[in-house]
PDB file of C-alpha atoms and ligand atoms in Angstrom:
ATOM      1  CA  MET L   3       0.008   0.003  -0.001  1.00 97.00           C
ATOM      2  CA  GLU L   4       1.309   3.418  -0.918  1.00 98.00           C
ATOM      3  CA  VAL L   5       0.033   6.433   0.991  1.00 98.00           C
ATOM      4  CA  VAL L   6       0.368   9.678  -0.936  1.00 98.00           C
ATOM      5  CA  ILE L   7      -0.179  12.793   1.146  1.00 98.00           C
ATOM      6  CA  ARG L   8      -0.957  15.934  -0.841  1.00 98.00           C
ATOM      7  CA  ARG L   9      -1.468  19.422   0.543  1.00 98.00           C
ATOM      8  CA  THR L  10      -4.920  20.161  -0.848  1.00 98.00           C
ATOM      9  CA  PRO L  11      -8.018  18.421  -2.249  1.00 98.00           C
ATOM     10  CA  GLU L  12      -7.071  19.878  -5.681  1.00 98.00           C
ATOM     11  CA  GLU L  13      -3.711  18.110  -5.530  1.00 98.00           C
ATOM     12  CA  VAL L  14      -5.423  14.877  -4.504  1.00 98.00           C
ATOM     13  CA  ALA L  15      -7.677  15.159  -7.558  1.00 98.00           C
ATOM     14  CA  ALA L  16      -4.754  15.898  -9.891  1.00 98.00           C
ATOM     15  CA  THR L  17      -2.838  12.844  -8.620  1.00 98.00           C
ATOM     16  CA  ALA L  18      -5.867  10.587  -8.919  1.00 98.00           C
ATOM     17  CA  ALA L  19      -6.801  11.861 -12.363  1.00 98.00           C
ATOM     18  CA  GLY L  20      -3.220  11.297 -13.511  1.00 98.00           C
ATOM     19  CA  ILE L  21      -3.347   7.680 -12.395  1.00 98.00           C
ATOM     20  CA  VAL L  22      -6.696   7.039 -14.095  1.00 98.00           C
ATOM     21  CA  ALA L  23      -5.558   8.859 -17.239  1.00 98.00           C
ATOM     22  CA  ASP L  24      -2.504   6.584 -17.497  1.00 98.00           C
ATOM     23  CA  TYR L  25      -4.804   3.541 -17.607  1.00 98.00           C
ATOM     24  CA  VAL L  26      -7.090   5.159 -20.139  1.00 98.00           C
ATOM     25  CA  ARG L  27      -4.175   6.067 -22.401  1.00 98.00           C
ATOM     26  CA  SER L  28      -2.633   2.590 -22.141  1.00 97.00           C
ATOM     27  CA  GLY L  29      -5.446   0.960 -24.188  1.00 96.00           C
ATOM     28  CA  PRO L  30      -8.776  -0.724 -23.484  1.00 98.00           C
ATOM     29  CA  SER L  31      -9.464  -0.256 -19.790  1.00 98.00           C
ATOM     30  CA  VAL L  32     -12.159  -1.046 -17.279  1.00 98.00           C
ATOM     31  CA  LEU L  33     -12.696   1.793 -14.832  1.00 98.00           C
ATOM     32  CA  GLY L  34     -14.392   1.372 -11.468  1.00 98.00           C
ATOM     33  CA  LEU L  35     -16.246   4.574 -10.585  1.00 98.00           C
ATOM     34  CA  ALA L  36     -17.294   5.814  -7.160  1.00 98.00           C
ATOM     35  CA  THR L  37     -19.811   8.413  -6.118  1.00 96.00           C
ATOM     36  CA  GLY L  38     -19.890  10.676  -3.069  1.00 93.00           C
ATOM     37  CA  SER L  39     -18.410  14.154  -3.136  1.00 94.00           C
ATOM     38  CA  THR L  40     -14.719  13.178  -2.845  1.00 97.00           C
ATOM     39  CA  PRO L  41     -14.103  11.912  -6.415  1.00 98.00           C
ATOM     40  CA  LEU L  42     -15.962  14.822  -8.062  1.00 98.00           C
ATOM     41  CA  ALA L  43     -12.817  16.937  -8.401  1.00 98.00           C
ATOM     42  CA  THR L  44     -11.047  13.956  -9.952  1.00 98.00           C
ATOM     43  CA  TYR L  45     -13.844  13.633 -12.522  1.00 98.00           C
ATOM     44  CA  ALA L  46     -13.611  17.377 -13.225  1.00 98.00           C
ATOM     45  CA  ASP L  47      -9.866  16.992 -13.790  1.00 98.00           C
ATOM     46  CA  LEU L  48     -10.447  14.038 -16.172  1.00 98.00           C
ATOM     47  CA  ILE L  49     -13.037  16.068 -18.076  1.00 98.00           C
ATOM     48  CA  ARG L  50     -10.488  18.865 -18.402  1.00 98.00           C
ATOM     49  CA  ARG L  51      -7.869  16.411 -19.699  1.00 98.00           C
ATOM     50  CA  HIS L  52     -10.417  15.126 -22.220  1.00 98.00           C
ATOM     51  CA  ARG L  53     -11.079  18.667 -23.392  1.00 98.00           C
ATOM     52  CA  ASP L  54      -7.559  20.087 -23.317  1.00 98.00           C
ATOM     53  CA  GLU L  55      -5.242  17.099 -23.621  1.00 97.00           C
ATOM     54  CA  ASP L  56      -7.077  14.764 -26.028  1.00 96.00           C
ATOM     55  CA  LEU L  57      -7.655  12.140 -23.366  1.00 98.00           C
ATOM     56  CA  SER L  58     -10.121   9.774 -25.015  1.00 98.00           C
ATOM     57  CA  PHE L  59     -12.313   7.300 -23.158  1.00 98.00           C
ATOM     58  CA  ALA L  60     -13.445   5.620 -26.370  1.00 98.00           C
ATOM     59  CA  GLN L  61     -11.666   2.403 -25.403  1.00 97.00           C
ATOM     60  CA  ALA L  62     -12.847   2.433 -21.787  1.00 98.00           C
ATOM     61  CA  VAL L  63     -15.882   0.979 -20.081  1.00 98.00           C
ATOM     62  CA  SER L  64     -16.942   1.680 -16.524  1.00 98.00           C
ATOM     63  CA  PHE L  65     -18.682   0.005 -13.622  1.00 98.00           C
ATOM     64  CA  ASN L  66     -20.247   1.883 -10.732  1.00 98.00           C
ATOM     65  CA  LEU L  67     -19.611   0.644  -7.232  1.00 98.00           C
ATOM     66  CA  ASP L  68     -23.114   0.835  -5.918  1.00 98.00           C
ATOM     67  CA  GLU L  69     -26.690   2.101  -6.217  1.00 98.00           C
ATOM     68  CA  TYR L  70     -29.675   2.943  -4.037  1.00 98.00           C
ATOM     69  CA  VAL L  71     -32.509   0.447  -4.145  1.00 98.00           C
ATOM     70  CA  GLY L  72     -35.884   1.853  -5.160  1.00 96.00           C
ATOM     71  CA  LEU L  73     -34.716   5.298  -6.240  1.00 95.00           C
ATOM     72  CA  PRO L  74     -35.920   5.850  -9.829  1.00 90.00           C
ATOM     73  CA  ALA L  75     -32.966   5.669 -12.256  1.00 87.00           C
ATOM     74  CA  ALA L  76     -33.788   9.184 -13.464  1.00 89.00           C
ATOM     75  CA  HIS L  77     -33.732  10.608  -9.908  1.00 95.00           C
ATOM     76  CA  PRO L  78     -30.899  13.193  -9.770  1.00 96.00           C
ATOM     77  CA  GLU L  79     -29.312  11.394  -6.816  1.00 96.00           C
ATOM     78  CA  SER L  80     -29.376   7.886  -8.235  1.00 97.00           C
ATOM     79  CA  TYR L  81     -25.733   6.940  -8.659  1.00 97.00           C
ATOM     80  CA  ARG L  82     -26.383   6.231 -12.323  1.00 96.00           C
ATOM     81  CA  SER L  83     -27.510   9.873 -12.726  1.00 97.00           C
ATOM     82  CA  VAL L  84     -24.663  11.261 -10.628  1.00 97.00           C
ATOM     83  CA  ILE L  85     -21.921   9.479 -12.585  1.00 98.00           C
ATOM     84  CA  ARG L  86     -23.518  10.540 -15.856  1.00 97.00           C
ATOM     85  CA  ARG L  87     -23.991  14.157 -14.792  1.00 97.00           C
ATOM     86  CA  GLU L  88     -20.618  14.599 -13.079  1.00 98.00           C
ATOM     87  CA  PHE L  89     -18.426  12.647 -15.425  1.00 98.00           C
ATOM     88  CA  THR L  90     -19.346  10.377 -18.305  1.00 98.00           C
ATOM     89  CA  SER L  91     -21.702  12.689 -20.204  1.00 98.00           C
ATOM     90  CA  HIS L  92     -18.794  15.175 -20.509  1.00 98.00           C
ATOM     91  CA  VAL L  93     -16.372  12.720 -22.124  1.00 98.00           C
ATOM     92  CA  ASP L  94     -16.507  10.214 -24.984  1.00 98.00           C
ATOM     93  CA  LEU L  95     -17.762   7.356 -22.837  1.00 97.00           C
ATOM     94  CA  PRO L  96     -21.175   6.405 -24.222  1.00 95.00           C
ATOM     95  CA  ASP L  97     -24.002   5.477 -21.826  1.00 96.00           C
ATOM     96  CA  ALA L  98     -23.965   1.915 -23.156  1.00 97.00           C
ATOM     97  CA  ASP L  99     -20.455   1.483 -21.742  1.00 98.00           C
ATOM     98  CA  VAL L 100     -21.308   2.964 -18.346  1.00 98.00           C
ATOM     99  CA  HIS L 101     -22.579   0.170 -16.116  1.00 98.00           C
ATOM    100  CA  GLY L 102     -24.177   0.196 -12.717  1.00 98.00           C
ATOM    101  CA  PRO L 103     -26.281  -2.131 -10.634  1.00 98.00           C
ATOM    102  CA  ASP L 104     -30.005  -1.647 -11.274  1.00 97.00           C
ATOM    103  CA  GLY L 105     -31.585  -0.637  -7.966  1.00 97.00           C
ATOM    104  CA  ASN L 106     -35.016  -0.951  -9.510  1.00 97.00           C
ATOM    105  CA  ALA L 107     -34.673  -4.511 -10.738  1.00 97.00           C
ATOM    106  CA  GLU L 108     -37.714  -6.620  -9.947  1.00 97.00           C
ATOM    107  CA  ASP L 109     -35.431  -9.205  -8.395  1.00 98.00           C
ATOM    108  CA  VAL L 110     -32.558  -7.358  -6.729  1.00 97.00           C
ATOM    109  CA  PHE L 111     -30.951 -10.613  -5.611  1.00 98.00           C
ATOM    110  CA  ALA L 112     -30.698 -11.827  -9.215  1.00 98.00           C
ATOM    111  CA  GLU L 113     -29.530  -8.342 -10.245  1.00 98.00           C
ATOM    112  CA  ALA L 114     -26.654  -8.558  -7.768  1.00 98.00           C
ATOM    113  CA  LYS L 115     -25.521 -11.836  -9.350  1.00 98.00           C
ATOM    114  CA  ARG L 116     -25.926 -10.450 -12.863  1.00 98.00           C
ATOM    115  CA  TYR L 117     -23.805  -7.395 -12.024  1.00 98.00           C
ATOM    116  CA  GLU L 118     -21.048  -9.467 -10.495  1.00 98.00           C
ATOM    117  CA  ALA L 119     -20.974 -11.642 -13.649  1.00 98.00           C
ATOM    118  CA  ALA L 120     -20.965  -8.556 -15.890  1.00 98.00           C
ATOM    119  CA  ILE L 121     -17.817  -7.243 -14.203  1.00 98.00           C
ATOM    120  CA  ASP L 122     -16.142 -10.623 -14.682  1.00 98.00           C
ATOM    121  CA  ALA L 123     -17.261 -10.807 -18.321  1.00 98.00           C
ATOM    122  CA  ALA L 124     -15.631  -7.413 -18.957  1.00 98.00           C
ATOM    123  CA  GLY L 125     -12.353  -8.852 -17.706  1.00 98.00           C
ATOM    124  CA  GLY L 126     -12.442  -7.304 -14.230  1.00 98.00           C
ATOM    125  CA  VAL L 127     -11.722  -3.741 -13.160  1.00 98.00           C
ATOM    126  CA  ASP L 128      -8.288  -2.280 -13.939  1.00 98.00           C
ATOM    127  CA  VAL L 129      -8.443   0.703 -11.599  1.00 98.00           C
ATOM    128  CA  GLN L 130     -11.100   1.194  -8.945  1.00 98.00           C
ATOM    129  CA  LEU L 131     -11.745   4.641  -7.486  1.00 98.00           C
ATOM    130  CA  LEU L 132     -12.929   4.567  -3.880  1.00 98.00           C
ATOM    131  CA  GLY L 133     -14.049   7.127  -1.339  1.00 98.00           C
ATOM    132  CA  ILE L 134     -14.444   6.259   2.320  1.00 97.00           C
ATOM    133  CA  GLY L 135     -17.386   6.788   4.643  1.00 93.00           C
ATOM    134  CA  THR L 136     -16.886   8.238   8.105  1.00 90.00           C
ATOM    135  CA  ASP L 137     -17.536   4.732   9.485  1.00 91.00           C
ATOM    136  CA  GLY L 138     -14.877   3.227   7.191  1.00 95.00           C
ATOM    137  CA  HIS L 139     -17.268   1.924   4.551  1.00 95.00           C
ATOM    138  CA  ILE L 140     -16.243   1.590   0.911  1.00 97.00           C
ATOM    139  CA  GLY L 141     -18.915   1.319  -1.749  1.00 97.00           C
ATOM    140  CA  PHE L 142     -21.813   0.748   0.589  1.00 96.00           C
ATOM    141  CA  ASN L 143     -20.138  -2.013   2.568  1.00 97.00           C
ATOM    142  CA  GLU L 144     -21.060  -1.013   6.076  1.00 95.00           C
ATOM    143  CA  PRO L 145     -19.174  -2.205   9.175  1.00 96.00           C
ATOM    144  CA  GLY L 146     -19.698  -5.930   9.605  1.00 97.00           C
ATOM    145  CA  SER L 147     -19.509  -6.623   5.877  1.00 98.00           C
ATOM    146  CA  SER L 148     -17.718  -9.864   5.073  1.00 98.00           C
ATOM    147  CA  LEU L 149     -14.258  -9.170   3.729  1.00 98.00           C
ATOM    148  CA  ALA L 150     -15.064 -11.730   0.999  1.00 98.00           C
ATOM    149  CA  SER L 151     -18.517 -10.397   0.146  1.00 98.00           C
ATOM    150  CA  LEU L 152     -19.767 -10.096  -3.446  1.00 98.00           C
ATOM    151  CA  THR L 153     -22.339  -7.730  -4.939  1.00 98.00           C
ATOM    152  CA  ARG L 154     -25.481  -7.862  -2.811  1.00 98.00           C
ATOM    153  CA  ILE L 155     -28.203  -5.872  -1.115  1.00 98.00           C
ATOM    154  CA  LYS L 156     -27.165  -4.036   2.073  1.00 97.00           C
ATOM    155  CA  THR L 157     -28.941  -1.978   4.716  1.00 97.00           C
ATOM    156  CA  LEU L 158     -27.418   1.444   5.353  1.00 96.00           C
ATOM    157  CA  THR L 159     -26.495   2.536   8.861  1.00 93.00           C
ATOM    158  CA  GLU L 160     -28.290   5.581  10.239  1.00 94.00           C
ATOM    159  CA  GLN L 161     -24.904   7.347  10.209  1.00 90.00           C
ATOM    160  CA  THR L 162     -24.498   6.831   6.446  1.00 91.00           C
ATOM    161  CA  ARG L 163     -28.100   7.903   5.802  1.00 95.00           C
ATOM    162  CA  GLU L 164     -27.438  11.066   7.834  1.00 94.00           C
ATOM    163  CA  ASP L 165     -24.154  11.676   5.983  1.00 89.00           C
ATOM    164  CA  ASN L 166     -25.897  11.320   2.616  1.00 93.00           C
ATOM    165  CA  ALA L 167     -29.033  13.284   3.593  1.00 95.00           C
ATOM    166  CA  ARG L 168     -27.325  16.449   2.340  1.00 94.00           C
ATOM    167  CA  PHE L 169     -27.974  15.284  -1.209  1.00 94.00           C
ATOM    168  CA  PHE L 170     -31.723  14.901  -0.540  1.00 96.00           C
ATOM    169  CA  GLU L 171     -34.488  17.159   0.802  1.00 95.00           C
ATOM    170  CA  SER L 172     -34.532  15.208   4.078  1.00 94.00           C
ATOM    171  CA  ILE L 173     -33.154  12.038   5.608  1.00 96.00           C
ATOM    172  CA  ASP L 174     -36.534  10.366   5.054  1.00 96.00           C
ATOM    173  CA  GLU L 175     -35.824  10.427   1.319  1.00 96.00           C
ATOM    174  CA  VAL L 176     -32.519   8.540   1.672  1.00 97.00           C
ATOM    175  CA  PRO L 177     -33.195   4.916   0.781  1.00 97.00           C
ATOM    176  CA  ILE L 178     -32.533   2.323   3.468  1.00 97.00           C
ATOM    177  CA  HIS L 179     -31.363  -0.360   1.058  1.00 98.00           C
ATOM    178  CA  VAL L 180     -28.634  -0.380  -1.576  1.00 98.00           C
ATOM    179  CA  LEU L 181     -26.937  -2.693  -4.005  1.00 98.00           C
ATOM    180  CA  THR L 182     -23.164  -2.608  -3.650  1.00 98.00           C
ATOM    181  CA  GLN L 183     -20.151  -4.424  -4.976  1.00 98.00           C
ATOM    182  CA  GLY L 184     -18.829  -6.490  -2.091  1.00 98.00           C
ATOM    183  CA  LEU L 185     -15.445  -6.195  -0.456  1.00 98.00           C
ATOM    184  CA  GLY L 186     -14.461  -9.378  -2.292  1.00 98.00           C
ATOM    185  CA  THR L 187     -15.625  -7.843  -5.594  1.00 98.00           C
ATOM    186  CA  ILE L 188     -13.680  -4.638  -4.954  1.00 98.00           C
ATOM    187  CA  SER L 189     -10.597  -6.628  -3.957  1.00 98.00           C
ATOM    188  CA  ARG L 190     -10.528  -8.298  -7.375  1.00 98.00           C
ATOM    189  CA  ALA L 191      -9.875  -4.968  -9.107  1.00 98.00           C
ATOM    190  CA  ARG L 192      -6.231  -4.857 -10.117  1.00 98.00           C
ATOM    191  CA  HIS L 193      -5.470  -1.412  -8.671  1.00 98.00           C
ATOM    192  CA  LEU L 194      -7.401   0.228  -5.834  1.00 98.00           C
ATOM    193  CA  LEU L 195      -7.264   4.012  -5.584  1.00 98.00           C
ATOM    194  CA  LEU L 196      -8.763   5.337  -2.359  1.00 98.00           C
ATOM    195  CA  LEU L 197      -9.262   9.073  -2.025  1.00 98.00           C
ATOM    196  CA  ALA L 198     -10.040  11.051   1.119  1.00 98.00           C
ATOM    197  CA  THR L 199     -10.030  14.744   1.877  1.00 98.00           C
ATOM    198  CA  GLY L 200     -10.867  16.783   4.974  1.00 98.00           C
ATOM    199  CA  ALA L 201     -10.425  16.281   8.703  1.00 98.00           C
ATOM    200  CA  GLY L 202     -13.775  14.491   8.887  1.00 97.00           C
ATOM    201  CA  LYS L 203     -12.148  11.477   7.208  1.00 98.00           C
ATOM    202  CA  ALA L 204      -8.951  11.429   9.283  1.00 98.00           C
ATOM    203  CA  GLU L 205     -10.132   8.824  11.769  1.00 98.00           C
ATOM    204  CA  ALA L 206     -11.518   6.483   9.119  1.00 98.00           C
ATOM    205  CA  VAL L 207      -8.334   6.789   7.038  1.00 98.00           C
ATOM    206  CA  GLN L 208      -6.153   5.991  10.039  1.00 98.00           C
ATOM    207  CA  ALA L 209      -8.247   2.932  10.887  1.00 98.00           C
ATOM    208  CA  ALA L 210      -8.256   1.719   7.284  1.00 98.00           C
ATOM    209  CA  VAL L 211      -4.525   2.165   6.691  1.00 98.00           C
ATOM    210  CA  GLU L 212      -2.975   1.528  10.110  1.00 98.00           C
ATOM    211  CA  GLY L 213      -5.600  -0.273  12.151  1.00 98.00           C
ATOM    212  CA  PRO L 214      -6.307  -3.990  12.264  1.00 98.00           C
ATOM    213  CA  VAL L 215      -7.847  -5.713   9.251  1.00 98.00           C
ATOM    214  CA  THR L 216     -11.393  -6.105  10.427  1.00 98.00           C
ATOM    215  CA  ALA L 217     -14.932  -6.115   9.109  1.00 98.00           C
ATOM    216  CA  PHE L 218     -15.551  -3.382  11.677  1.00 97.00           C
ATOM    217  CA  CYS L 219     -13.625  -1.055   9.339  1.00 98.00           C
ATOM    218  CA  PRO L 220     -14.484  -2.356   5.844  1.00 98.00           C
ATOM    219  CA  ALA L 221     -11.804  -0.221   4.125  1.00 98.00           C
ATOM    220  CA  SER L 222      -9.131  -2.066   6.133  1.00 98.00           C
ATOM    221  CA  VAL L 223      -9.545  -4.908   3.585  1.00 98.00           C
ATOM    222  CA  LEU L 224      -7.266  -2.794   1.372  1.00 98.00           C
ATOM    223  CA  GLN L 225      -4.331  -3.930   3.496  1.00 98.00           C
ATOM    224  CA  LEU L 226      -4.705  -7.394   1.947  1.00 98.00           C
ATOM    225  CA  HIS L 227      -4.507  -6.117  -1.633  1.00 98.00           C
ATOM    226  CA  PRO L 228      -1.214  -6.111  -3.572  1.00 98.00           C
ATOM    227  CA  HIS L 229      -1.731  -2.783  -5.365  1.00 98.00           C
ATOM    228  CA  VAL L 230      -3.319   0.040  -3.417  1.00 98.00           C
ATOM    229  CA  THR L 231      -2.741   3.777  -3.647  1.00 98.00           C
ATOM    230  CA  VAL L 232      -4.296   5.913  -0.906  1.00 98.00           C
ATOM    231  CA  VAL L 233      -4.308   9.591  -1.861  1.00 98.00           C
ATOM    232  CA  VAL L 234      -5.222  11.976   0.941  1.00 98.00           C
ATOM    233  CA  ASP L 235      -4.846  15.654   1.715  1.00 98.00           C
ATOM    234  CA  ASP L 236      -3.042  16.949   4.812  1.00 98.00           C
ATOM    235  CA  ALA L 237      -6.329  17.167   6.736  1.00 98.00           C
ATOM    236  CA  ALA L 238      -7.383  13.580   6.034  1.00 98.00           C
ATOM    237  CA  ALA L 239      -3.820  12.452   6.876  1.00 98.00           C
ATOM    238  CA  GLY L 240      -4.024  14.253  10.205  1.00 98.00           C
ATOM    239  CA  ARG L 241      -4.211  11.108  12.338  1.00 98.00           C
ATOM    240  CA  LEU L 242      -1.816   8.846  10.450  1.00 98.00           C
ATOM    241  CA  ARG L 243       0.925   7.742  12.814  1.00 98.00           C
ATOM    242  CA  LEU L 244       3.418   7.088  10.035  1.00 98.00           C
ATOM    243  CA  ALA L 245       2.630  10.246   8.044  1.00 98.00           C
ATOM    244  CA  ASP L 246       6.262  11.403   8.124  1.00 98.00           C
ATOM    245  CA  TYR L 247       7.402   8.051   6.763  1.00 98.00           C
ATOM    246  CA  TYR L 248       4.812   8.125   3.940  1.00 98.00           C
ATOM    247  CA  ARG L 249       6.062  11.593   2.962  1.00 98.00           C
ATOM    248  CA  TYR L 250       9.661  10.387   3.104  1.00 98.00           C
ATOM    249  CA  VAL L 251       8.850   7.382   0.896  1.00 97.00           C
ATOM    250  CA  LEU L 252       7.207   9.634  -1.669  1.00 97.00           C
ATOM    251  CA  ALA L 253      10.099  12.097  -1.635  1.00 96.00           C
ATOM    252  CA  ASN L 254      12.480   9.174  -2.244  1.00 97.00           C
ATOM    253  CA  LYS L 255      10.382   7.299  -4.777  1.00 95.00           C
ATOM    254  CA  PRO L 256      12.652   5.191  -6.972  1.00 94.00           C
ATOM    255  CA  THR L 257      13.042   6.681 -10.446  1.00 93.00           C
ATOM    256  CA  GLY L 258      10.681   5.028 -12.898  1.00 91.00           C
ATOM    257  CA  GLN L 259       8.357   3.650 -10.232  1.00 92.00           C
ATOM    258  CA  GLY L 260       4.885   4.896 -11.015  1.00 91.00           C
ATOM    259  CA  PHE L 261       1.819   4.503  -8.847  1.00 95.00           C
TER     260      PHE L 261
HETATM  261  C1  LIG T  28     -21.336   7.066  -0.149  1.00 58.62           C
HETATM  262  C2  LIG T  28     -20.777   6.209  -1.265  1.00 58.62           C
HETATM  263  C3  LIG T  28     -19.322   5.861  -1.015  1.00 58.62           C
HETATM  264  C4  LIG T  28     -18.542   7.110  -0.634  1.00 58.62           C
HETATM  265  C5  LIG T  28     -19.138   7.713   0.613  1.00 58.62           C
HETATM  266  C6  LIG T  28     -18.368   8.932   1.083  1.00 58.62           C
HETATM  267  O1  LIG T  28     -21.735   6.346   0.949  1.00 58.62           O
HETATM  268  N1  LIG T  28     -21.517   5.002  -1.425  1.00 58.62           N
HETATM  269  O2  LIG T  28     -18.793   5.253  -2.183  1.00 58.62           O
HETATM  270  O3  LIG T  28     -17.187   6.773  -0.454  1.00 58.62           O
HETATM  271  O4  LIG T  28     -20.471   8.082   0.295  1.00 58.62           O
HETATM  272  O5  LIG T  28     -18.815  10.059   0.406  1.00 58.62           O
HETATM  273  P1  LIG T  28     -18.124  11.479   0.412  1.00 58.62           P
HETATM  274  O6  LIG T  28     -16.991  11.373  -0.543  1.00 58.62           O
HETATM  275  O7  LIG T  28     -19.181  12.427  -0.052  1.00 58.62           O
HETATM  276  O8  LIG T  28     -17.678  11.747   1.797  1.00 58.62           O
END
């Protein structure tokens, strides 16, 4: 695991966008996309690279991490809508190549299996963007999620519903159930890229990176993965015990070693 500490959220976004852009430029690529507010600046940076630097997504396909159950697909806060509005509609990634679990499927259990199989059929995810919830969740894998879990229906904690209520008129509108890639699904992506900004994430980042591997902090599963880049700003790094070492490692990165 490499921990990259940047000074500002803008620098976090530039680093993350650079990593994703390298995959996109390297040829056909499968991108794992996350919602929440943290990756938005990264998407904006990728859109800018598409516009100003000829970064083409024509050979890419994408898979969303998760989706609310029961929220109409056209609802502005459905994750399908958010990814489209904030990212894919601004680049040459056609809707048909932008995948997400269908939270309105008649049989959500079958839909979870279908989605898992669709990711496999695409060859698996090359680079998976991740945010982190204040309780350490990734995707919508709440504390207690099996570290081997696959795509399935989950029940949100009250904390997550409260955290996400800012996107809705009131907390009552935040769905209780979601479909999410599991921790096992996420772990199969070849490169995991976790982003966090702001002091509100400092505790969760510390637990994920330096705490024990435990279902109590779902993001701690990243410690078992061979290729993880955690990109945080100074505020989100505020509680990392080895912050000085991570900075030292970055300052002394071997020439030619990318992320
Ligand atoms: C939601 C998403 C997660 C995201 C989290 C944090 O719960 N399902 O993928 O990481 O929010 O969001 P934010 O980046 O807005 O703090």
